[in-house]
GROMACS .gro file of C-alpha atoms in nm:
model
  472
    1UNK     CA    1   1.152  -3.250  19.798
    2UNK     CA    2   1.383  -3.533  19.896
    3UNK     CA    3   1.333  -3.886  19.778
    4UNK     CA    4   1.259  -3.987  20.138
    5UNK     CA    5   0.934  -3.788  20.111
    6UNK     CA    6   0.812  -4.011  19.831
    7UNK     CA    7   0.671  -4.359  19.803
    8UNK     CA    8   0.965  -4.554  19.668
    9UNK     CA    9   0.952  -4.702  19.322
   10UNK     CA   10   0.931  -5.067  19.430
   11UNK     CA   11   0.641  -4.992  19.668
   12UNK     CA   12   0.441  -4.786  19.420
   13UNK     CA   13   0.492  -5.044  19.145
   14UNK     CA   14   0.363  -5.313  19.378
   15UNK     CA   15   0.057  -5.099  19.455
   16UNK     CA   16  -0.002  -5.026  19.086
   17UNK     CA   17   0.018  -5.395  18.995
   18UNK     CA   18  -0.254  -5.480  19.248
   19UNK     CA   19  -0.489  -5.182  19.236
   20UNK     CA   20  -0.440  -5.030  18.892
   21UNK     CA   21  -0.700  -4.757  18.850
   22UNK     CA   22  -0.794  -4.784  19.216
   23UNK     CA   23  -0.469  -4.603  19.297
   24UNK     CA   24  -0.473  -4.225  19.264
   25UNK     CA   25  -0.172  -4.020  19.357
   26UNK     CA   26  -0.120  -3.644  19.379
   27UNK     CA   27   0.192  -3.439  19.432
   28UNK     CA   28   0.455  -3.221  19.271
   29UNK     CA   29   0.747  -3.348  19.067
   30UNK     CA   30   1.020  -3.121  18.938
   31UNK     CA   31   1.066  -3.351  18.642
   32UNK     CA   32   0.723  -3.459  18.515
   33UNK     CA   33   0.864  -3.719  18.276
   34UNK     CA   34   1.068  -3.872  18.552
   35UNK     CA   35   0.768  -3.859  18.783
   36UNK     CA   36   0.543  -4.046  18.538
   37UNK     CA   37   0.816  -4.301  18.482
   38UNK     CA   38   0.894  -4.379  18.845
   39UNK     CA   39   0.536  -4.325  18.978
   40UNK     CA   40   0.686  -4.135  19.272
   41UNK     CA   41   0.430  -3.921  19.454
   42UNK     CA   42   0.414  -3.750  19.791
   43UNK     CA   43   0.040  -3.782  19.868
   44UNK     CA   44  -0.267  -3.952  19.736
   45UNK     CA   45  -0.579  -4.160  19.784
   46UNK     CA   46  -0.602  -4.535  19.740
   47UNK     CA   47  -0.938  -4.708  19.698
   48UNK     CA   48  -0.924  -5.052  19.860
   49UNK     CA   49  -1.185  -5.320  19.799
   50UNK     CA   50  -1.201  -5.547  20.106
   51UNK     CA   51  -1.185  -5.920  20.040
   52UNK     CA   52  -1.517  -6.077  20.135
   53UNK     CA   53  -1.511  -6.401  20.336
   54UNK     CA   54  -1.750  -6.572  20.093
   55UNK     CA   55  -1.899  -6.510  19.747
   56UNK     CA   56  -2.167  -6.404  19.807
   57UNK     CA   57  -2.136  -6.299  20.170
   58UNK     CA   58  -2.422  -6.247  20.414
   59UNK     CA   59  -2.452  -5.879  20.499
   60UNK     CA   60  -2.673  -5.787  20.795
   61UNK     CA   61  -2.778  -5.423  20.780
   62UNK     CA   62  -3.006  -5.340  21.069
   63UNK     CA   63  -3.319  -5.556  21.026
   64UNK     CA   64  -3.234  -5.644  20.664
   65UNK     CA   65  -3.016  -5.928  20.534
   66UNK     CA   66  -2.844  -5.921  20.192
   67UNK     CA   67  -2.620  -6.160  20.004
   68UNK     CA   68  -2.365  -5.957  19.810
   69UNK     CA   69  -2.049  -6.018  19.607
   70UNK     CA   70  -1.904  -5.667  19.648
   71UNK     CA   71  -1.882  -5.407  19.922
   72UNK     CA   72  -1.810  -5.039  19.857
   73UNK     CA   73  -1.442  -4.951  19.897
   74UNK     CA   74  -1.244  -4.823  20.191
   75UNK     CA   75  -1.040  -4.508  20.116
   76UNK     CA   76  -0.688  -4.451  20.242
   77UNK     CA   77  -0.577  -4.089  20.203
   78UNK     CA   78  -0.216  -4.015  20.294
   79UNK     CA   79   0.045  -3.740  20.290
   80UNK     CA   80   0.415  -3.820  20.332
   81UNK     CA   81   0.643  -3.606  20.548
   82UNK     CA   82   0.992  -3.529  20.425
   83UNK     CA   83   1.138  -3.780  20.670
   84UNK     CA   84   0.930  -4.072  20.532
   85UNK     CA   85   0.976  -4.367  20.571
   86UNK     CA   86   1.145  -4.287  20.902
   87UNK     CA   87   0.834  -4.105  21.031
   88UNK     CA   88   0.470  -4.221  21.033
   89UNK     CA   89   0.289  -4.060  20.735
   90UNK     CA   90  -0.025  -3.860  20.786
   91UNK     CA   91  -0.325  -4.071  20.681
   92UNK     CA   92  -0.703  -4.087  20.699
   93UNK     CA   93  -0.934  -4.389  20.654
   94UNK     CA   94  -1.286  -4.325  20.519
   95UNK     CA   95  -1.561  -4.575  20.447
   96UNK     CA   96  -1.935  -4.516  20.378
   97UNK     CA   97  -2.053  -4.836  20.550
   98UNK     CA   98  -1.840  -4.849  20.867
   99UNK     CA   99  -1.919  -4.670  21.194
  100UNK     CA  100  -1.685  -4.409  21.335
  101UNK     CA  101  -1.584  -4.646  21.615
  102UNK     CA  102  -1.488  -4.911  21.362
  103UNK     CA  103  -1.288  -4.657  21.159
  104UNK     CA  104  -1.107  -4.546  21.476
  105UNK     CA  105  -1.020  -4.908  21.558
  106UNK     CA  106  -0.885  -4.953  21.207
  107UNK     CA  107  -0.672  -4.638  21.229
  108UNK     CA  108  -0.528  -4.756  21.564
  109UNK     CA  109  -0.441  -5.089  21.407
  110UNK     CA  110  -0.259  -4.915  21.120
  111UNK     CA  111  -0.058  -4.710  21.370
  112UNK     CA  112   0.037  -5.036  21.546
  113UNK     CA  113   0.156  -5.176  21.215
  114UNK     CA  114   0.376  -4.869  21.164
  115UNK     CA  115   0.522  -4.897  21.511
  116UNK     CA  116   0.608  -5.260  21.445
  117UNK     CA  117   0.764  -5.193  21.104
  118UNK     CA  118   0.884  -4.829  21.105
  119UNK     CA  119   0.964  -4.857  20.734
  120UNK     CA  120   0.784  -4.812  20.402
  121UNK     CA  121   0.430  -4.866  20.523
  122UNK     CA  122   0.174  -4.767  20.257
  123UNK     CA  123   0.171  -5.108  20.092
  124UNK     CA  124   0.131  -5.276  20.433
  125UNK     CA  125  -0.159  -5.039  20.515
  126UNK     CA  126  -0.332  -5.129  20.190
  127UNK     CA  127  -0.278  -5.501  20.236
  128UNK     CA  128  -0.428  -5.480  20.584
  129UNK     CA  129  -0.737  -5.291  20.466
  130UNK     CA  130  -0.790  -5.540  20.188
  131UNK     CA  131  -0.733  -5.871  20.368
  132UNK     CA  132  -0.731  -5.829  20.746
  133UNK     CA  133  -0.959  -5.538  20.835
  134UNK     CA  134  -1.288  -5.734  20.825
  135UNK     CA  135  -1.165  -6.025  21.045
  136UNK     CA  136  -1.021  -5.781  21.299
  137UNK     CA  137  -1.361  -5.607  21.315
  138UNK     CA  138  -1.533  -5.942  21.386
  139UNK     CA  139  -1.659  -5.988  21.029
  140UNK     CA  140  -1.479  -6.307  20.933
  141UNK     CA  141  -1.798  -6.493  20.837
  142UNK     CA  142  -2.107  -6.272  20.858
  143UNK     CA  143  -2.071  -5.896  20.807
  144UNK     CA  144  -2.295  -5.734  21.067
  145UNK     CA  145  -2.342  -5.362  21.008
  146UNK     CA  146  -2.530  -5.202  21.295
  147UNK     CA  147  -2.602  -4.870  21.127
  148UNK     CA  148  -2.870  -4.827  20.860
  149UNK     CA  149  -2.751  -4.499  20.705
  150UNK     CA  150  -2.450  -4.409  20.493
  151UNK     CA  151  -2.142  -4.269  20.664
  152UNK     CA  152  -2.050  -4.038  20.376
  153UNK     CA  153  -1.680  -4.026  20.287
  154UNK     CA  154  -1.554  -3.671  20.306
  155UNK     CA  155  -1.345  -3.441  20.091
  156UNK     CA  156  -1.126  -3.597  19.829
  157UNK     CA  157  -1.249  -3.949  19.916
  158UNK     CA  158  -1.607  -3.859  19.821
  159UNK     CA  159  -1.478  -3.706  19.499
  160UNK     CA  160  -1.283  -4.024  19.424
  161UNK     CA  161  -1.593  -4.241  19.476
  162UNK     CA  162  -1.800  -4.013  19.251
  163UNK     CA  163  -1.558  -4.079  18.966
  164UNK     CA  164  -1.645  -4.448  18.983
  165UNK     CA  165  -1.994  -4.457  19.127
  166UNK     CA  166  -2.180  -4.124  19.141
  167UNK     CA  167  -2.331  -4.083  19.485
  168UNK     CA  168  -2.618  -3.891  19.325
  169UNK     CA  169  -2.758  -4.232  19.228
  170UNK     CA  170  -2.863  -4.272  19.589
  171UNK     CA  171  -3.180  -4.073  19.651
  172UNK     CA  172  -3.153  -4.112  20.030
  173UNK     CA  173  -2.891  -4.224  20.281
  174UNK     CA  174  -3.034  -4.575  20.332
  175UNK     CA  175  -2.735  -4.805  20.368
  176UNK     CA  176  -2.917  -5.114  20.240
  177UNK     CA  177  -3.008  -4.937  19.917
  178UNK     CA  178  -2.652  -4.811  19.882
  179UNK     CA  179  -2.497  -5.157  19.933
  180UNK     CA  180  -2.726  -5.338  19.689
  181UNK     CA  181  -2.693  -5.065  19.428
  182UNK     CA  182  -2.316  -5.074  19.453
  183UNK     CA  183  -2.310  -5.455  19.428
  184UNK     CA  184  -2.527  -5.444  19.114
  185UNK     CA  185  -2.312  -5.165  18.967
  186UNK     CA  186  -1.982  -5.352  19.011
  187UNK     CA  187  -2.130  -5.687  18.905
  188UNK     CA  188  -2.258  -5.525  18.585
  189UNK     CA  189  -1.915  -5.370  18.515
  190UNK     CA  190  -1.752  -5.711  18.551
  191UNK     CA  191  -2.019  -5.874  18.335
  192UNK     CA  192  -1.980  -5.612  18.062
  193UNK     CA  193  -1.612  -5.692  18.011
  194UNK     CA  194  -1.645  -6.070  17.972
  195UNK     CA  195  -1.757  -6.273  17.666
  196UNK     CA  196  -2.086  -6.463  17.694
  197UNK     CA  197  -2.270  -6.711  17.472
  198UNK     CA  198  -2.629  -6.621  17.384
  199UNK     CA  199  -2.882  -6.892  17.472
  200UNK     CA  200  -3.086  -6.812  17.158
  201UNK     CA  201  -2.848  -6.746  16.866
  202UNK     CA  202  -2.541  -6.905  17.037
  203UNK     CA  203  -2.316  -6.618  16.924
  204UNK     CA  204  -2.046  -6.509  17.169
  205UNK     CA  205  -2.066  -6.141  17.258
  206UNK     CA  206  -1.932  -5.915  17.530
  207UNK     CA  207  -2.148  -5.857  17.832
  208UNK     CA  208  -2.222  -5.498  17.735
  209UNK     CA  209  -2.416  -5.641  17.438
  210UNK     CA  210  -2.583  -5.911  17.652
  211UNK     CA  211  -2.822  -5.931  17.944
  212UNK     CA  212  -2.793  -6.143  18.257
  213UNK     CA  213  -3.141  -6.231  18.383
  214UNK     CA  214  -3.152  -6.158  18.754
  215UNK     CA  215  -3.388  -6.439  18.855
  216UNK     CA  216  -3.248  -6.739  18.669
  217UNK     CA  217  -2.899  -6.607  18.575
  218UNK     CA  218  -2.927  -6.713  18.210
  219UNK     CA  219  -2.753  -6.496  17.951
  220UNK     CA  220  -2.879  -6.379  17.610
  221UNK     CA  221  -2.767  -6.113  17.368
  222UNK     CA  222  -2.988  -5.809  17.399
  223UNK     CA  223  -3.104  -5.809  17.038
  224UNK     CA  224  -3.235  -6.168  17.055
  225UNK     CA  225  -3.422  -6.148  17.385
  226UNK     CA  226  -3.546  -5.795  17.322
  227UNK     CA  227  -3.697  -5.896  16.988
  228UNK     CA  228  -3.849  -6.209  17.142
  229UNK     CA  229  -4.011  -6.022  17.433
  230UNK     CA  230  -4.136  -5.736  17.214
  231UNK     CA  231  -4.305  -5.983  16.977
  232UNK     CA  232  -4.483  -6.158  17.266
  233UNK     CA  233  -4.601  -5.827  17.414
  234UNK     CA  234  -4.721  -5.706  17.075
  235UNK     CA  235  -4.924  -6.028  17.030
  236UNK     CA  236  -5.069  -6.004  17.383
  237UNK     CA  237  -4.896  -6.323  17.508
  238UNK     CA  238  -4.798  -6.180  17.847
  239UNK     CA  239  -4.754  -6.510  18.029
  240UNK     CA  240  -4.504  -6.620  17.763
  241UNK     CA  241  -4.268  -6.332  17.846
  242UNK     CA  242  -4.034  -6.561  18.037
  243UNK     CA  243  -3.683  -6.699  18.004
  244UNK     CA  244  -3.678  -6.943  17.709
  245UNK     CA  245  -3.402  -7.162  17.855
  246UNK     CA  246  -3.476  -7.536  17.876
  247UNK     CA  247  -3.410  -7.542  18.252
  248UNK     CA  248  -3.665  -7.264  18.304
  249UNK     CA  249  -3.921  -7.439  18.083
  250UNK     CA  250  -3.883  -7.756  18.293
  251UNK     CA  251  -3.918  -7.552  18.612
  252UNK     CA  252  -4.245  -7.398  18.489
  253UNK     CA  253  -4.416  -7.736  18.441
  254UNK     CA  254  -4.684  -7.785  18.702
  255UNK     CA  255  -4.689  -7.417  18.804
  256UNK     CA  256  -4.970  -7.175  18.726
  257UNK     CA  257  -4.892  -6.957  18.428
  258UNK     CA  258  -4.924  -6.642  18.639
  259UNK     CA  259  -4.707  -6.776  18.922
  260UNK     CA  260  -4.466  -6.509  19.060
  261UNK     CA  261  -4.182  -6.764  19.044
  262UNK     CA  262  -4.214  -6.773  18.664
  263UNK     CA  263  -4.239  -6.402  18.594
  264UNK     CA  264  -3.907  -6.238  18.499
  265UNK     CA  265  -3.755  -5.949  18.692
  266UNK     CA  266  -3.943  -5.634  18.592
  267UNK     CA  267  -3.623  -5.431  18.563
  268UNK     CA  268  -3.499  -5.680  18.304
  269UNK     CA  269  -3.823  -5.649  18.105
  270UNK     CA  270  -3.808  -5.268  18.110
  271UNK     CA  271  -3.443  -5.270  18.001
  272UNK     CA  272  -3.518  -5.502  17.708
  273UNK     CA  273  -3.845  -5.366  17.566
  274UNK     CA  274  -3.849  -4.994  17.649
  275UNK     CA  275  -4.106  -4.786  17.835
  276UNK     CA  276  -4.395  -4.808  17.584
  277UNK     CA  277  -4.393  -5.189  17.552
  278UNK     CA  278  -4.327  -5.220  17.925
  279UNK     CA  279  -4.640  -5.017  18.008
  280UNK     CA  280  -4.844  -5.242  17.778
  281UNK     CA  281  -4.689  -5.548  17.941
  282UNK     CA  282  -4.784  -5.436  18.292
  283UNK     CA  283  -5.138  -5.340  18.189
  284UNK     CA  284  -5.217  -5.660  18.001
  285UNK     CA  285  -5.040  -5.887  18.249
  286UNK     CA  286  -5.256  -5.748  18.528
  287UNK     CA  287  -5.571  -5.783  18.317
  288UNK     CA  288  -5.494  -6.139  18.210
  289UNK     CA  289  -5.404  -6.237  18.567
  290UNK     CA  290  -5.742  -6.113  18.689
  291UNK     CA  291  -5.918  -6.301  18.410
  292UNK     CA  292  -5.778  -6.626  18.549
  293UNK     CA  293  -5.949  -6.557  18.883
  294UNK     CA  294  -6.314  -6.675  18.883
  295UNK     CA  295  -6.395  -6.422  19.156
  296UNK     CA  296  -6.284  -6.123  18.947
  297UNK     CA  297  -6.487  -5.945  18.680
  298UNK     CA  298  -6.448  -5.610  18.503
  299UNK     CA  299  -6.647  -5.292  18.545
  300UNK     CA  300  -6.833  -5.222  18.217
  301UNK     CA  301  -6.785  -4.845  18.264
  302UNK     CA  302  -6.420  -4.790  18.363
  303UNK     CA  303  -6.284  -5.145  18.308
  304UNK     CA  304  -6.148  -5.168  18.663
  305UNK     CA  305  -6.114  -5.515  18.818
  306UNK     CA  306  -6.393  -5.593  19.066
  307UNK     CA  307  -6.370  -5.882  19.315
  308UNK     CA  308  -6.659  -6.086  19.452
  309UNK     CA  309  -6.687  -6.281  19.774
  310UNK     CA  310  -6.841  -6.596  19.624
  311UNK     CA  311  -6.863  -6.739  19.269
  312UNK     CA  312  -7.246  -6.718  19.270
  313UNK     CA  313  -7.268  -6.354  19.376
  314UNK     CA  314  -7.438  -6.146  19.107
  315UNK     CA  315  -7.408  -5.795  19.252
  316UNK     CA  316  -7.076  -5.620  19.180
  317UNK     CA  317  -6.972  -5.265  19.266
  318UNK     CA  318  -6.667  -5.096  19.122
  319UNK     CA  319  -6.427  -4.943  19.375
  320UNK     CA  320  -6.313  -4.681  19.126
  321UNK     CA  321  -6.637  -4.541  18.981
  322UNK     CA  322  -6.890  -4.695  19.230
  323UNK     CA  323  -7.100  -4.839  18.944
  324UNK     CA  324  -7.321  -5.126  19.068
  325UNK     CA  325  -7.387  -5.387  18.801
  326UNK     CA  326  -7.491  -5.746  18.745
  327UNK     CA  327  -7.197  -5.980  18.690
  328UNK     CA  328  -7.396  -6.196  18.448
  329UNK     CA  329  -7.546  -5.944  18.205
  330UNK     CA  330  -7.307  -5.654  18.295
  331UNK     CA  331  -7.594  -5.407  18.300
  332UNK     CA  332  -7.708  -5.177  18.581
  333UNK     CA  333  -7.796  -5.381  18.889
  334UNK     CA  334  -8.155  -5.504  18.857
  335UNK     CA  335  -8.190  -5.684  19.191
  336UNK     CA  336  -8.175  -6.050  19.286
  337UNK     CA  337  -8.548  -6.105  19.220
  338UNK     CA  338  -8.526  -5.978  18.863
  339UNK     CA  339  -8.348  -6.199  18.616
  340UNK     CA  340  -8.125  -6.084  18.331
  341UNK     CA  341  -8.294  -6.009  18.000
  342UNK     CA  342  -8.234  -6.277  17.740
  343UNK     CA  343  -8.068  -6.098  17.450
  344UNK     CA  344  -8.033  -6.410  17.230
  345UNK     CA  345  -8.328  -6.634  17.304
  346UNK     CA  346  -8.249  -6.912  17.060
  347UNK     CA  347  -7.886  -6.944  17.169
  348UNK     CA  348  -7.962  -6.938  17.543
  349UNK     CA  349  -8.253  -7.178  17.507
  350UNK     CA  350  -8.041  -7.416  17.301
  351UNK     CA  351  -7.768  -7.406  17.565
  352UNK     CA  352  -8.012  -7.488  17.842
  353UNK     CA  353  -8.183  -7.754  17.632
  354UNK     CA  354  -7.852  -7.931  17.562
  355UNK     CA  355  -7.742  -7.900  17.926
  356UNK     CA  356  -8.064  -8.069  18.041
  357UNK     CA  357  -8.037  -8.340  17.777
  358UNK     CA  358  -7.673  -8.416  17.868
  359UNK     CA  359  -7.729  -8.395  18.245
  360UNK     CA  360  -7.487  -8.102  18.291
  361UNK     CA  361  -7.622  -7.979  18.625
  362UNK     CA  362  -7.352  -7.714  18.668
  363UNK     CA  363  -7.440  -7.546  18.337
  364UNK     CA  364  -7.812  -7.572  18.414
  365UNK     CA  365  -7.760  -7.404  18.752
  366UNK     CA  366  -7.552  -7.127  18.597
  367UNK     CA  367  -7.818  -7.047  18.337
  368UNK     CA  368  -8.103  -7.070  18.589
  369UNK     CA  369  -7.922  -6.827  18.821
  370UNK     CA  370  -7.891  -6.578  18.540
  371UNK     CA  371  -8.222  -6.609  18.353
  372UNK     CA  372  -8.456  -6.782  18.602
  373UNK     CA  373  -8.565  -7.146  18.605
  374UNK     CA  374  -8.928  -7.075  18.511
  375UNK     CA  375  -8.828  -6.849  18.224
  376UNK     CA  376  -8.596  -7.114  18.084
  377UNK     CA  377  -8.854  -7.389  18.128
  378UNK     CA  378  -9.104  -7.182  17.925
  379UNK     CA  379  -8.845  -7.118  17.653
  380UNK     CA  380  -8.756  -7.488  17.638
  381UNK     CA  381  -9.125  -7.579  17.605
  382UNK     CA  382  -9.154  -7.337  17.315
  383UNK     CA  383  -8.838  -7.484  17.164
  384UNK     CA  384  -8.981  -7.836  17.193
  385UNK     CA  385  -9.297  -7.723  17.015
  386UNK     CA  386  -9.090  -7.555  16.747
  387UNK     CA  387  -8.881  -7.867  16.695
  388UNK     CA  388  -9.194  -8.082  16.667
  389UNK     CA  389  -9.344  -7.841  16.416
  390UNK     CA  390  -9.024  -7.838  16.212
  391UNK     CA  391  -9.012  -8.218  16.213
  392UNK     CA  392  -9.376  -8.235  16.095
  393UNK     CA  393  -9.338  -7.962  15.833
  394UNK     CA  394  -9.027  -8.121  15.683
  395UNK     CA  395  -9.234  -8.432  15.607
  396UNK     CA  396  -9.580  -8.284  15.547
  397UNK     CA  397  -9.539  -7.929  15.418
  398UNK     CA  398  -9.327  -7.700  15.204
  399UNK     CA  399  -9.213  -7.343  15.276
  400UNK     CA  400  -9.295  -7.073  15.025
  401UNK     CA  401  -8.964  -6.970  14.860
  402UNK     CA  402  -9.074  -6.605  14.866
  403UNK     CA  403  -9.225  -6.540  15.212
  404UNK     CA  404  -9.133  -6.867  15.393
  405UNK     CA  405  -9.495  -6.937  15.486
  406UNK     CA  406  -9.535  -7.310  15.559
  407UNK     CA  407  -9.796  -7.465  15.328
  408UNK     CA  408  -9.944  -7.812  15.353
  409UNK     CA  409 -10.083  -7.970  15.038
  410UNK     CA  410 -10.401  -8.165  15.113
  411UNK     CA  411 -10.492  -8.252  14.756
  412UNK     CA  412 -10.422  -8.161  14.395
  413UNK     CA  413 -10.112  -8.143  14.180
  414UNK     CA  414  -9.764  -8.014  14.277
  415UNK     CA  415  -9.815  -7.669  14.123
  416UNK     CA  416  -9.874  -7.451  14.429
  417UNK     CA  417  -9.983  -7.091  14.478
  418UNK     CA  418  -9.896  -6.930  14.812
  419UNK     CA  419 -10.212  -6.792  14.978
  420UNK     CA  420  -9.999  -6.528  15.158
  421UNK     CA  421  -9.794  -6.369  14.879
  422UNK     CA  422  -9.948  -6.530  14.566
  423UNK     CA  423  -9.611  -6.681  14.467
  424UNK     CA  424  -9.620  -6.985  14.229
  425UNK     CA  425  -9.380  -7.265  14.326
  426UNK     CA  426  -9.318  -7.638  14.300
  427UNK     CA  427  -9.431  -7.838  14.602
  428UNK     CA  428  -9.168  -8.108  14.541
  429UNK     CA  429  -8.845  -7.902  14.519
  430UNK     CA  430  -8.970  -7.567  14.654
  431UNK     CA  431  -8.841  -7.365  14.357
  432UNK     CA  432  -9.021  -7.063  14.210
  433UNK     CA  433  -9.201  -7.132  13.881
  434UNK     CA  434  -9.339  -6.902  13.611
  435UNK     CA  435  -9.698  -6.815  13.697
  436UNK     CA  436  -9.778  -6.751  13.327
  437UNK     CA  437  -9.644  -7.091  13.220
  438UNK     CA  438  -9.623  -7.287  13.543
  439UNK     CA  439  -9.608  -7.631  13.385
  440UNK     CA  440  -9.289  -7.567  13.189
  441UNK     CA  441  -9.106  -7.663  13.511
  442UNK     CA  442  -9.256  -8.012  13.497
  443UNK     CA  443  -9.189  -8.041  13.120
  444UNK     CA  444  -8.819  -7.947  13.156
  445UNK     CA  445  -8.604  -8.253  13.087
  446UNK     CA  446  -8.328  -8.109  13.306
  447UNK     CA  447  -8.552  -8.063  13.608
  448UNK     CA  448  -8.562  -8.330  13.879
  449UNK     CA  449  -8.939  -8.272  13.883
  450UNK     CA  450  -8.982  -8.370  13.515
  451UNK     CA  451  -9.315  -8.545  13.464
  452UNK     CA  452  -9.390  -8.522  13.838
  453UNK     CA  453  -9.682  -8.280  13.830
  454UNK     CA  454  -9.909  -8.546  13.983
  455UNK     CA  455  -9.645  -8.714  14.198
  456UNK     CA  456  -9.801  -8.810  14.534
  457UNK     CA  457 -10.165  -8.754  14.424
  458UNK     CA  458 -10.389  -9.022  14.577
  459UNK     CA  459 -10.566  -9.247  14.323
  460UNK     CA  460 -10.895  -9.233  14.511
  461UNK     CA  461 -10.886  -8.854  14.550
  462UNK     CA  462 -11.249  -8.793  14.449
  463UNK     CA  463 -11.218  -8.420  14.504
  464UNK     CA  464 -10.919  -8.382  14.275
  465UNK     CA  465 -10.982  -8.154  13.976
  466UNK     CA  466 -10.726  -8.181  13.700
  467UNK     CA  467 -10.550  -7.860  13.603
  468UNK     CA  468 -10.551  -7.787  13.231
  469UNK     CA  469 -10.219  -7.935  13.112
  470UNK     CA  470 -10.067  -8.012  12.776
  471UNK     CA  471  -9.861  -8.333  12.793
  472UNK     CA  472  -9.570  -8.347  12.555
   0.00000   0.00000   0.00000
């Protein structure tokens, strides 16, 4: 094959310096060492990344609008005739996101460039595809793509793209999905090769050991943020699984803790914590979000969230298991005319009593709705009587230390015998005393009741009969 059927050394070196791995050549060389040295080839494929007008650029794809930093490449496949560069080389332009009419217009423009130059043309073709193709197609500012499906590159071009970005990643031929996936793929490759400072440990690491949060664009090393998020999920602090950067903390002030603006990108969370912790995160985040809503309660059977129309509504019915229950007592629905059973009378009565005393009308209404106003009024009356009795008994009676029976002493000494359980005890301190030697308690020098057997006995108690007692 003559040298005229090859891309000349100066042209191929220029292409290599610009495109590097994006340049793939095929062809036969009689001297392989010489071929690898001079880069001379007779055919090949060049992947060209068009220069976008802005970073990011607005991409209109049917009804959808995206802002992307990278578009998938355009492929230039060529084969040089023996008379090259005196004859136009055979070439094909393929692109997954351009229409056939746009590709035809591009090919015609490349032919025009050849006719104007009629010299070594591959480099000029590549330069045009990279820098001038989009403006000539009317995409100098906004890139408006009318089609919504992928125009698959064929043959060797598709194989070349698969080496860089496997097309099997795309589960359908939706062009919007393809464009955004490609943009993320290339952006991640660029990020992986650059050094970044972690916002937690401040170490500088390559991007492949770091993560770039999609929402706020802050960067952390994977180990730091992964450990931080896993700890929060393990402790059940789902609303704290957010970017720890100072700017993000300031942004969160004044927003609800379950605000969508605060929550990190779910793909980032999954990537950092793994599937098991991620499933726990989703489950508990949903549960804790519902718990913040006063109109949401939980089914006592299947634990599904159940919404109500109004805060005062008592009847709830689960959409999953159809169980109808009372929101207040969480038992089977008992009707609006039947109030909830009071499971802890003293606690509920005390709550209502304090609410009435403090004038807390909202708490009173809540308790009355659940247990009934008349029921609570009766319980409060009983509580008042109990409190009055306790106040009287603390000053006028003593409880038996054995059976707790309340005993009032009307006359006599402080040695008491319980009429209920026959327990002997001291009326002053309430302690048990020996029934066979009851007065040793009053003789004990260490007792606070020493010499107080007759303490409190009235002097004019005519009915008092002295117990036999040996004074020491």
